[in-house]
Amino acid sequence: MKITVAAKPKSRHERVEKVDETHFVICVKEPPESGRANQAIIKALAAYLHIAPSRIELIRGAASRKKVFKILP
């Protein structure tokens, strides 16, 4: 399953907002430096979906605010 995420790094509060079945808005406190925001987004998404972070793979948008993640079985 593929999930599209609109990322908002350097936010005051961390939150995950579900727009529809495959689109999310995720705010994280980490800055977009050295992949720190991407890792924080993966952790937040994993906690929201109740799965291990290792089951989430970033497939597109490593340096963009629009990201596509793949949920592994």
PDB file of N, CA, C and O in Angstrom:
ATOM      1  N   MET A   1       0.848  -1.170   0.000  1.00  0.00           N
ATOM      2  CA  MET A   1       0.000   0.000   0.000  1.00  0.00           C
ATOM      3  C   MET A   1       0.893   1.232   0.000  1.00  0.00           C
ATOM      4  O   MET A   1       1.899   1.286   0.703  1.00  0.00           O
ATOM      5  N   LYS A   2       0.536   2.226  -0.797  1.00  0.00           N
ATOM      6  CA  LYS A   2       1.279   3.480  -0.860  1.00  0.00           C
ATOM      7  C   LYS A   2       0.510   4.562  -0.138  1.00  0.00           C
ATOM      8  O   LYS A   2      -0.711   4.645  -0.232  1.00  0.00           O
ATOM      9  N   ILE A   3       1.255   5.401   0.598  1.00  0.00           N
ATOM     10  CA  ILE A   3       0.670   6.494   1.355  1.00  0.00           C
ATOM     11  C   ILE A   3       1.370   7.780   0.946  1.00  0.00           C
ATOM     12  O   ILE A   3       2.601   7.830   0.904  1.00  0.00           O
ATOM     13  N   THR A   4       0.585   8.812   0.653  1.00  0.00           N
ATOM     14  CA  THR A   4       1.128  10.123   0.315  1.00  0.00           C
ATOM     15  C   THR A   4       1.064  11.011   1.554  1.00  0.00           C
ATOM     16  O   THR A   4       0.034  11.081   2.220  1.00  0.00           O
ATOM     17  N   VAL A   5       2.188  11.679   1.838  1.00  0.00           N
ATOM     18  CA  VAL A   5       2.289  12.499   3.042  1.00  0.00           C
ATOM     19  C   VAL A   5       2.690  13.915   2.664  1.00  0.00           C
ATOM     20  O   VAL A   5       3.636  14.113   1.895  1.00  0.00           O
ATOM     21  N   ALA A   6       1.979  14.892   3.208  1.00  0.00           N
ATOM     22  CA  ALA A   6       2.389  16.290   3.141  1.00  0.00           C
ATOM     23  C   ALA A   6       3.122  16.567   4.447  1.00  0.00           C
ATOM     24  O   ALA A   6       2.514  16.553   5.517  1.00  0.00           O
ATOM     25  N   ALA A   7       4.426  16.768   4.357  1.00  0.00           N
ATOM     26  CA  ALA A   7       5.260  16.923   5.550  1.00  0.00           C
ATOM     27  C   ALA A   7       5.363  18.387   5.966  1.00  0.00           C
ATOM     28  O   ALA A   7       5.450  19.278   5.115  1.00  0.00           O
ATOM     29  N   LYS A   8       5.353  18.602   7.272  1.00  0.00           N
ATOM     30  CA  LYS A   8       5.542  19.936   7.822  1.00  0.00           C
ATOM     31  C   LYS A   8       6.610  19.857   8.915  1.00  0.00           C
ATOM     32  O   LYS A   8       6.292  19.676  10.096  1.00  0.00           O
ATOM     33  N   PRO A   9       7.887  19.968   8.527  1.00  0.00           N
ATOM     34  CA  PRO A   9       8.959  19.916   9.525  1.00  0.00           C
ATOM     35  C   PRO A   9       9.045  21.215  10.319  1.00  0.00           C
ATOM     36  O   PRO A   9       8.475  22.235   9.935  1.00  0.00           O
ATOM     37  N   LYS A  10       9.762  21.164  11.440  1.00  0.00           N
ATOM     38  CA  LYS A  10       9.971  22.309  12.330  1.00  0.00           C
ATOM     39  C   LYS A  10       8.658  22.889  12.847  1.00  0.00           C
ATOM     40  O   LYS A  10       8.514  24.090  13.006  1.00  0.00           O
ATOM     41  N   SER A  11       7.681  22.029  13.128  1.00  0.00           N
ATOM     42  CA  SER A  11       6.405  22.476  13.686  1.00  0.00           C
ATOM     43  C   SER A  11       6.521  22.595  15.198  1.00  0.00           C
ATOM     44  O   SER A  11       7.393  21.996  15.813  1.00  0.00           O
ATOM     45  N   ARG A  12       5.626  23.328  15.793  1.00  0.00           N
ATOM     46  CA  ARG A  12       5.621  23.448  17.258  1.00  0.00           C
ATOM     47  C   ARG A  12       5.097  22.185  17.922  1.00  0.00           C
ATOM     48  O   ARG A  12       5.535  21.815  18.991  1.00  0.00           O
ATOM     49  N   HIS A  13       4.116  21.539  17.277  1.00  0.00           N
ATOM     50  CA  HIS A  13       3.505  20.344  17.833  1.00  0.00           C
ATOM     51  C   HIS A  13       3.594  19.212  16.822  1.00  0.00           C
ATOM     52  O   HIS A  13       3.456  19.442  15.620  1.00  0.00           O
ATOM     53  N   GLU A  14       3.779  17.999  17.324  1.00  0.00           N
ATOM     54  CA  GLU A  14       3.779  16.839  16.445  1.00  0.00           C
ATOM     55  C   GLU A  14       2.358  16.303  16.348  1.00  0.00           C
ATOM     56  O   GLU A  14       1.689  16.146  17.361  1.00  0.00           O
ATOM     57  N   ARG A  15       1.909  16.050  15.106  1.00  0.00           N
ATOM     58  CA  ARG A  15       0.565  15.504  14.913  1.00  0.00           C
ATOM     59  C   ARG A  15       0.481  14.797  13.575  1.00  0.00           C
ATOM     60  O   ARG A  15       1.234  15.082  12.655  1.00  0.00           O
ATOM     61  N   VAL A  16      -0.451  13.872  13.492  1.00  0.00           N
ATOM     62  CA  VAL A  16      -0.744  13.148  12.258  1.00  0.00           C
ATOM     63  C   VAL A  16      -2.217  13.384  11.958  1.00  0.00           C
ATOM     64  O   VAL A  16      -3.075  13.094  12.789  1.00  0.00           O
ATOM     65  N   GLU A  17      -2.487  13.932  10.787  1.00  0.00           N
ATOM     66  CA  GLU A  17      -3.864  14.219  10.373  1.00  0.00           C
ATOM     67  C   GLU A  17      -4.177  13.398   9.133  1.00  0.00           C
ATOM     68  O   GLU A  17      -3.487  13.490   8.123  1.00  0.00           O
ATOM     69  N   LYS A  18      -5.213  12.587   9.217  1.00  0.00           N
ATOM     70  CA  LYS A  18      -5.618  11.744   8.094  1.00  0.00           C
ATOM     71  C   LYS A  18      -6.589  12.519   7.210  1.00  0.00           C
ATOM     72  O   LYS A  18      -7.652  12.938   7.668  1.00  0.00           O
ATOM     73  N   VAL A  19      -6.229  12.714   5.946  1.00  0.00           N
ATOM     74  CA  VAL A  19      -7.077  13.424   4.998  1.00  0.00           C
ATOM     75  C   VAL A  19      -8.069  12.448   4.371  1.00  0.00           C
ATOM     76  O   VAL A  19      -9.263  12.715   4.312  1.00  0.00           O
ATOM     77  N   ASP A  20      -7.557  11.318   3.876  1.00  0.00           N
ATOM     78  CA  ASP A  20      -8.390  10.218   3.405  1.00  0.00           C
ATOM     79  C   ASP A  20      -7.592   8.930   3.588  1.00  0.00           C
ATOM     80  O   ASP A  20      -6.612   8.923   4.318  1.00  0.00           O
ATOM     81  N   GLU A  21      -7.999   7.857   2.940  1.00  0.00           N
ATOM     82  CA  GLU A  21      -7.376   6.549   3.180  1.00  0.00           C
ATOM     83  C   GLU A  21      -5.888   6.504   2.875  1.00  0.00           C
ATOM     84  O   GLU A  21      -5.151   5.761   3.503  1.00  0.00           O
ATOM     85  N   THR A  22      -5.420   7.277   1.901  1.00  0.00           N
ATOM     86  CA  THR A  22      -4.007   7.205   1.510  1.00  0.00           C
ATOM     87  C   THR A  22      -3.277   8.536   1.592  1.00  0.00           C
ATOM     88  O   THR A  22      -2.131   8.629   1.162  1.00  0.00           O
ATOM     89  N   HIS A  23      -3.896   9.570   2.138  1.00  0.00           N
ATOM     90  CA  HIS A  23      -3.259  10.885   2.239  1.00  0.00           C
ATOM     91  C   HIS A  23      -3.251  11.368   3.691  1.00  0.00           C
ATOM     92  O   HIS A  23      -4.286  11.333   4.358  1.00  0.00           O
ATOM     93  N   PHE A  24      -2.077  11.820   4.120  1.00  0.00           N
ATOM     94  CA  PHE A  24      -1.894  12.290   5.484  1.00  0.00           C
ATOM     95  C   PHE A  24      -1.144  13.618   5.475  1.00  0.00           C
ATOM     96  O   PHE A  24      -0.381  13.907   4.555  1.00  0.00           O
ATOM     97  N   VAL A  25      -1.346  14.410   6.533  1.00  0.00           N
ATOM     98  CA  VAL A  25      -0.542  15.588   6.816  1.00  0.00           C
ATOM     99  C   VAL A  25       0.148  15.285   8.142  1.00  0.00           C
ATOM    100  O   VAL A  25      -0.519  14.984   9.138  1.00  0.00           O
ATOM    101  N   ILE A  26       1.490  15.340   8.142  1.00  0.00           N
ATOM    102  CA  ILE A  26       2.239  14.997   9.349  1.00  0.00           C
ATOM    103  C   ILE A  26       3.147  16.164   9.716  1.00  0.00           C
ATOM    104  O   ILE A  26       3.967  16.609   8.906  1.00  0.00           O
ATOM    105  N   CYS A  27       2.983  16.665  10.941  1.00  0.00           N
ATOM    106  CA  CYS A  27       3.815  17.733  11.471  1.00  0.00           C
ATOM    107  C   CYS A  27       4.800  17.128  12.468  1.00  0.00           C
ATOM    108  O   CYS A  27       4.393  16.363  13.344  1.00  0.00           O
ATOM    109  N   VAL A  28       6.073  17.474  12.325  1.00  0.00           N
ATOM    110  CA  VAL A  28       7.111  16.987  13.237  1.00  0.00           C
ATOM    111  C   VAL A  28       7.982  18.159  13.686  1.00  0.00           C
ATOM    112  O   VAL A  28       8.087  19.171  12.989  1.00  0.00           O
ATOM    113  N   LYS A  29       8.607  18.020  14.823  1.00  0.00           N
ATOM    114  CA  LYS A  29       9.454  19.073  15.375  1.00  0.00           C
ATOM    115  C   LYS A  29      10.856  19.087  14.770  1.00  0.00           C
ATOM    116  O   LYS A  29      11.540  20.097  14.836  1.00  0.00           O
ATOM    117  N   GLU A  30      11.277  17.992  14.188  1.00  0.00           N
ATOM    118  CA  GLU A  30      12.632  17.881  13.642  1.00  0.00           C
ATOM    119  C   GLU A  30      12.823  18.770  12.414  1.00  0.00           C
ATOM    120  O   GLU A  30      11.910  18.927  11.618  1.00  0.00           O
ATOM    121  N   PRO A  31      14.028  19.328  12.252  1.00  0.00           N
ATOM    122  CA  PRO A  31      14.311  20.122  11.046  1.00  0.00           C
ATOM    123  C   PRO A  31      14.622  19.211   9.866  1.00  0.00           C
ATOM    124  O   PRO A  31      15.024  18.062  10.047  1.00  0.00           O
ATOM    125  N   PRO A  32      14.449  19.723   8.653  1.00  0.00           N
ATOM    126  CA  PRO A  32      14.718  18.902   7.464  1.00  0.00           C
ATOM    127  C   PRO A  32      16.208  18.859   7.120  1.00  0.00           C
ATOM    128  O   PRO A  32      16.628  19.279   6.047  1.00  0.00           O
ATOM    129  N   GLU A  33      17.016  18.375   8.034  1.00  0.00           N
ATOM    130  CA  GLU A  33      18.460  18.298   7.840  1.00  0.00           C
ATOM    131  C   GLU A  33      18.927  16.867   8.071  1.00  0.00           C
ATOM    132  O   GLU A  33      18.559  16.252   9.070  1.00  0.00           O
ATOM    133  N   SER A  34      19.722  16.356   7.172  1.00  0.00           N
ATOM    134  CA  SER A  34      20.322  15.019   7.290  1.00  0.00           C
ATOM    135  C   SER A  34      19.281  13.916   7.463  1.00  0.00           C
ATOM    136  O   SER A  34      19.553  12.914   8.120  1.00  0.00           O
ATOM    137  N   GLY A  35      18.094  14.100   6.923  1.00  0.00           N
ATOM    138  CA  GLY A  35      17.065  13.077   6.997  1.00  0.00           C
ATOM    139  C   GLY A  35      16.385  12.951   8.350  1.00  0.00           C
ATOM    140  O   GLY A  35      15.635  12.001   8.580  1.00  0.00           O
ATOM    141  N   ARG A  36      16.637  13.900   9.250  1.00  0.00           N
ATOM    142  CA  ARG A  36      16.037  13.811  10.587  1.00  0.00           C
ATOM    143  C   ARG A  36      14.524  13.941  10.543  1.00  0.00           C
ATOM    144  O   ARG A  36      13.811  13.235  11.264  1.00  0.00           O
ATOM    145  N   ALA A  37      14.011  14.824   9.702  1.00  0.00           N
ATOM    146  CA  ALA A  37      12.549  14.985   9.591  1.00  0.00           C
ATOM    147  C   ALA A  37      11.923  13.734   8.978  1.00  0.00           C
ATOM    148  O   ALA A  37      10.855  13.305   9.411  1.00  0.00           O
ATOM    149  N   ASN A  38      12.592  13.131   7.997  1.00  0.00           N
ATOM    150  CA  ASN A  38      12.057  11.910   7.380  1.00  0.00           C
ATOM    151  C   ASN A  38      11.942  10.793   8.412  1.00  0.00           C
ATOM    152  O   ASN A  38      10.937  10.070   8.439  1.00  0.00           O
ATOM    153  N   GLN A  39      12.949  10.636   9.251  1.00  0.00           N
ATOM    154  CA  GLN A  39      12.897   9.601  10.283  1.00  0.00           C
ATOM    155  C   GLN A  39      11.794   9.889  11.298  1.00  0.00           C
ATOM    156  O   GLN A  39      11.104   8.976  11.752  1.00  0.00           O
ATOM    157  N   ALA A  40      11.618  11.155  11.648  1.00  0.00           N
ATOM    158  CA  ALA A  40      10.549  11.523  12.586  1.00  0.00           C
ATOM    159  C   ALA A  40       9.174  11.266  11.975  1.00  0.00           C
ATOM    160  O   ALA A  40       8.246  10.821  12.665  1.00  0.00           O
ATOM    161  N   ILE A  41       9.036  11.501  10.680  1.00  0.00           N
ATOM    162  CA  ILE A  41       7.767  11.248   9.991  1.00  0.00           C
ATOM    163  C   ILE A  41       7.481   9.751   9.967  1.00  0.00           C
ATOM    164  O   ILE A  41       6.351   9.325  10.204  1.00  0.00           O
ATOM    165  N   ILE A  42       8.500   8.950   9.708  1.00  0.00           N
ATOM    166  CA  ILE A  42       8.319   7.494   9.711  1.00  0.00           C
ATOM    167  C   ILE A  42       7.878   7.014  11.093  1.00  0.00           C
ATOM    168  O   ILE A  42       6.959   6.204  11.216  1.00  0.00           O
ATOM    169  N   LYS A  43       8.503   7.526  12.147  1.00  0.00           N
ATOM    170  CA  LYS A  43       8.129   7.124  13.511  1.00  0.00           C
ATOM    171  C   LYS A  43       6.699   7.545  13.843  1.00  0.00           C
ATOM    172  O   LYS A  43       5.939   6.785  14.438  1.00  0.00           O
ATOM    173  N   ALA A  44       6.323   8.762  13.457  1.00  0.00           N
ATOM    174  CA  ALA A  44       4.966   9.251  13.737  1.00  0.00           C
ATOM    175  C   ALA A  44       3.922   8.447  12.970  1.00  0.00           C
ATOM    176  O   ALA A  44       2.876   8.085  13.515  1.00  0.00           O
ATOM    177  N   LEU A  45       4.215   8.149  11.714  1.00  0.00           N
ATOM    178  CA  LEU A  45       3.288   7.367  10.897  1.00  0.00           C
ATOM    179  C   LEU A  45       3.158   5.940  11.434  1.00  0.00           C
ATOM    180  O   LEU A  45       2.057   5.390  11.493  1.00  0.00           O
ATOM    181  N   ALA A  46       4.266   5.359  11.851  1.00  0.00           N
ATOM    182  CA  ALA A  46       4.245   4.007  12.418  1.00  0.00           C
ATOM    183  C   ALA A  46       3.408   3.971  13.700  1.00  0.00           C
ATOM    184  O   ALA A  46       2.634   3.040  13.914  1.00  0.00           O
ATOM    185  N   ALA A  47       3.573   4.969  14.541  1.00  0.00           N
ATOM    186  CA  ALA A  47       2.791   5.017  15.779  1.00  0.00           C
ATOM    187  C   ALA A  47       1.302   5.178  15.469  1.00  0.00           C
ATOM    188  O   ALA A  47       0.457   4.543  16.112  1.00  0.00           O
ATOM    189  N   TYR A  48       0.972   5.996  14.492  1.00  0.00           N
ATOM    190  CA  TYR A  48      -0.425   6.206  14.114  1.00  0.00           C
ATOM    191  C   TYR A  48      -1.051   4.932  13.560  1.00  0.00           C
ATOM    192  O   TYR A  48      -2.197   4.619  13.859  1.00  0.00           O
ATOM    193  N   LEU A  49      -0.296   4.209  12.741  1.00  0.00           N
ATOM    194  CA  LEU A  49      -0.812   2.991  12.110  1.00  0.00           C
ATOM    195  C   LEU A  49      -0.627   1.738  12.968  1.00  0.00           C
ATOM    196  O   LEU A  49      -1.065   0.658  12.575  1.00  0.00           O
ATOM    197  N   HIS A  50       0.044   1.865  14.108  1.00  0.00           N
ATOM    198  CA  HIS A  50       0.313   0.751  15.017  1.00  0.00           C
ATOM    199  C   HIS A  50       1.105  -0.358  14.336  1.00  0.00           C
ATOM    200  O   HIS A  50       0.749  -1.539  14.425  1.00  0.00           O
ATOM    201  N   ILE A  51       2.172   0.040  13.636  1.00  0.00           N
ATOM    202  CA  ILE A  51       3.064  -0.920  13.000  1.00  0.00           C
ATOM    203  C   ILE A  51       4.505  -0.547  13.338  1.00  0.00           C
ATOM    204  O   ILE A  51       4.769   0.550  13.849  1.00  0.00           O
ATOM    205  N   ALA A  52       5.435  -1.431  13.030  1.00  0.00           N
ATOM    206  CA  ALA A  52       6.855  -1.168  13.277  1.00  0.00           C
ATOM    207  C   ALA A  52       7.374  -0.164  12.243  1.00  0.00           C
ATOM    208  O   ALA A  52       6.993  -0.230  11.065  1.00  0.00           O
ATOM    209  N   PRO A  53       8.246   0.756  12.661  1.00  0.00           N
ATOM    210  CA  PRO A  53       8.818   1.704  11.699  1.00  0.00           C
ATOM    211  C   PRO A  53       9.586   1.027  10.565  1.00  0.00           C
ATOM    212  O   PRO A  53       9.679   1.578   9.470  1.00  0.00           O
ATOM    213  N   SER A  54      10.094  -0.161  10.795  1.00  0.00           N
ATOM    214  CA  SER A  54      10.839  -0.872   9.755  1.00  0.00           C
ATOM    215  C   SER A  54       9.935  -1.327   8.604  1.00  0.00           C
ATOM    216  O   SER A  54      10.436  -1.677   7.540  1.00  0.00           O
ATOM    217  N   ARG A  55       8.628  -1.307   8.786  1.00  0.00           N
ATOM    218  CA  ARG A  55       7.683  -1.683   7.728  1.00  0.00           C
ATOM    219  C   ARG A  55       7.321  -0.510   6.829  1.00  0.00           C
ATOM    220  O   ARG A  55       6.550  -0.664   5.889  1.00  0.00           O
ATOM    221  N   ILE A  56       7.884   0.678   7.093  1.00  0.00           N
ATOM    222  CA  ILE A  56       7.593   1.866   6.294  1.00  0.00           C
ATOM    223  C   ILE A  56       8.848   2.250   5.517  1.00  0.00           C
ATOM    224  O   ILE A  56       9.907   2.418   6.097  1.00  0.00           O
ATOM    225  N   GLU A  57       8.683   2.395   4.207  1.00  0.00           N
ATOM    226  CA  GLU A  57       9.818   2.698   3.338  1.00  0.00           C
ATOM    227  C   GLU A  57       9.507   3.958   2.531  1.00  0.00           C
ATOM    228  O   GLU A  57       8.458   4.054   1.898  1.00  0.00           O
ATOM    229  N   LEU A  58      10.426   4.913   2.553  1.00  0.00           N
ATOM    230  CA  LEU A  58      10.283   6.133   1.764  1.00  0.00           C
ATOM    231  C   LEU A  58      10.676   5.818   0.323  1.00  0.00           C
ATOM    232  O   LEU A  58      11.801   5.400   0.065  1.00  0.00           O
ATOM    233  N   ILE A  59       9.742   5.987  -0.611  1.00  0.00           N
ATOM    234  CA  ILE A  59      10.054   5.647  -2.003  1.00  0.00           C
ATOM    235  C   ILE A  59      10.158   6.877  -2.909  1.00  0.00           C
ATOM    236  O   ILE A  59      10.735   6.781  -3.980  1.00  0.00           O
ATOM    237  N   ARG A  60       9.618   8.011  -2.481  1.00  0.00           N
ATOM    238  CA  ARG A  60       9.717   9.219  -3.293  1.00  0.00           C
ATOM    239  C   ARG A  60       9.613  10.448  -2.409  1.00  0.00           C
ATOM    240  O   ARG A  60       8.834  10.486  -1.468  1.00  0.00           O
ATOM    241  N   GLY A  61      10.427  11.476  -2.697  1.00  0.00           N
ATOM    242  CA  GLY A  61      10.307  12.753  -2.017  1.00  0.00           C
ATOM    243  C   GLY A  61      11.197  12.931  -0.806  1.00  0.00           C
ATOM    244  O   GLY A  61      10.812  13.613   0.129  1.00  0.00           O
ATOM    245  N   ALA A  62      12.390  12.388  -0.826  1.00  0.00           N
ATOM    246  CA  ALA A  62      13.285  12.497   0.328  1.00  0.00           C
ATOM    247  C   ALA A  62      13.616  13.953   0.661  1.00  0.00           C
ATOM    248  O   ALA A  62      13.767  14.306   1.831  1.00  0.00           O
ATOM    249  N   ALA A  63      13.703  14.810  -0.356  1.00  0.00           N
ATOM    250  CA  ALA A  63      14.038  16.214  -0.127  1.00  0.00           C
ATOM    251  C   ALA A  63      12.849  17.132  -0.411  1.00  0.00           C
ATOM    252  O   ALA A  63      13.020  18.338  -0.563  1.00  0.00           O
ATOM    253  N   SER A  64      11.660  16.582  -0.456  1.00  0.00           N
ATOM    254  CA  SER A  64      10.458  17.343  -0.777  1.00  0.00           C
ATOM    255  C   SER A  64       9.476  17.296   0.386  1.00  0.00           C
ATOM    256  O   SER A  64       9.564  16.431   1.255  1.00  0.00           O
ATOM    257  N   ARG A  65       8.534  18.213   0.395  1.00  0.00           N
ATOM    258  CA  ARG A  65       7.492  18.174   1.423  1.00  0.00           C
ATOM    259  C   ARG A  65       6.394  17.187   1.076  1.00  0.00           C
ATOM    260  O   ARG A  65       5.637  16.781   1.939  1.00  0.00           O
ATOM    261  N   LYS A  66       6.287  16.824  -0.183  1.00  0.00           N
ATOM    262  CA  LYS A  66       5.330  15.791  -0.595  1.00  0.00           C
ATOM    263  C   LYS A  66       6.092  14.490  -0.733  1.00  0.00           C
ATOM    264  O   LYS A  66       6.988  14.380  -1.570  1.00  0.00           O
ATOM    265  N   LYS A  67       5.743  13.512   0.073  1.00  0.00           N
ATOM    266  CA  LYS A  67       6.464  12.261   0.137  1.00  0.00           C
ATOM    267  C   LYS A  67       5.525  11.091  -0.139  1.00  0.00           C
ATOM    268  O   LYS A  67       4.338  11.183   0.142  1.00  0.00           O
ATOM    269  N   VAL A  68       6.080  10.010  -0.644  1.00  0.00           N
ATOM    270  CA  VAL A  68       5.320   8.782  -0.864  1.00  0.00           C
ATOM    271  C   VAL A  68       6.024   7.675  -0.104  1.00  0.00           C
ATOM    272  O   VAL A  68       7.228   7.454  -0.274  1.00  0.00           O
ATOM    273  N   PHE A  69       5.268   7.006   0.755  1.00  0.00           N
ATOM    274  CA  PHE A  69       5.783   5.903   1.549  1.00  0.00           C
ATOM    275  C   PHE A  69       5.101   4.614   1.127  1.00  0.00           C
ATOM    276  O   PHE A  69       3.943   4.629   0.716  1.00  0.00           O
ATOM    277  N   LYS A  70       5.829   3.526   1.243  1.00  0.00           N
ATOM    278  CA  LYS A  70       5.275   2.200   0.965  1.00  0.00           C
ATOM    279  C   LYS A  70       5.203   1.438   2.280  1.00  0.00           C
ATOM    280  O   LYS A  70       6.179   1.393   3.025  1.00  0.00           O
ATOM    281  N   ILE A  71       4.046   0.865   2.556  1.00  0.00           N
ATOM    282  CA  ILE A  71       3.864   0.049   3.753  1.00  0.00           C
ATOM    283  C   ILE A  71       4.155  -1.392   3.361  1.00  0.00           C
ATOM    284  O   ILE A  71       3.471  -1.962   2.524  1.00  0.00           O
ATOM    285  N   LEU A  72       5.169  -1.964   3.965  1.00  0.00           N
ATOM    286  CA  LEU A  72       5.580  -3.338   3.662  1.00  0.00           C
ATOM    287  C   LEU A  72       4.754  -4.323   4.475  1.00  0.00           C
ATOM    288  O   LEU A  72       4.354  -4.015   5.603  1.00  0.00           O
ATOM    289  N   PRO A  73       4.525  -5.536   3.938  1.00  0.00           N
ATOM    290  CA  PRO A  73       3.745  -6.533   4.679  1.00  0.00           C
ATOM    291  C   PRO A  73       4.514  -7.102   5.862  1.00  0.00           C
ATOM    292  O   PRO A  73       5.665  -7.002   5.998  1.00  0.00           O
TER     293      PRO A  73
END
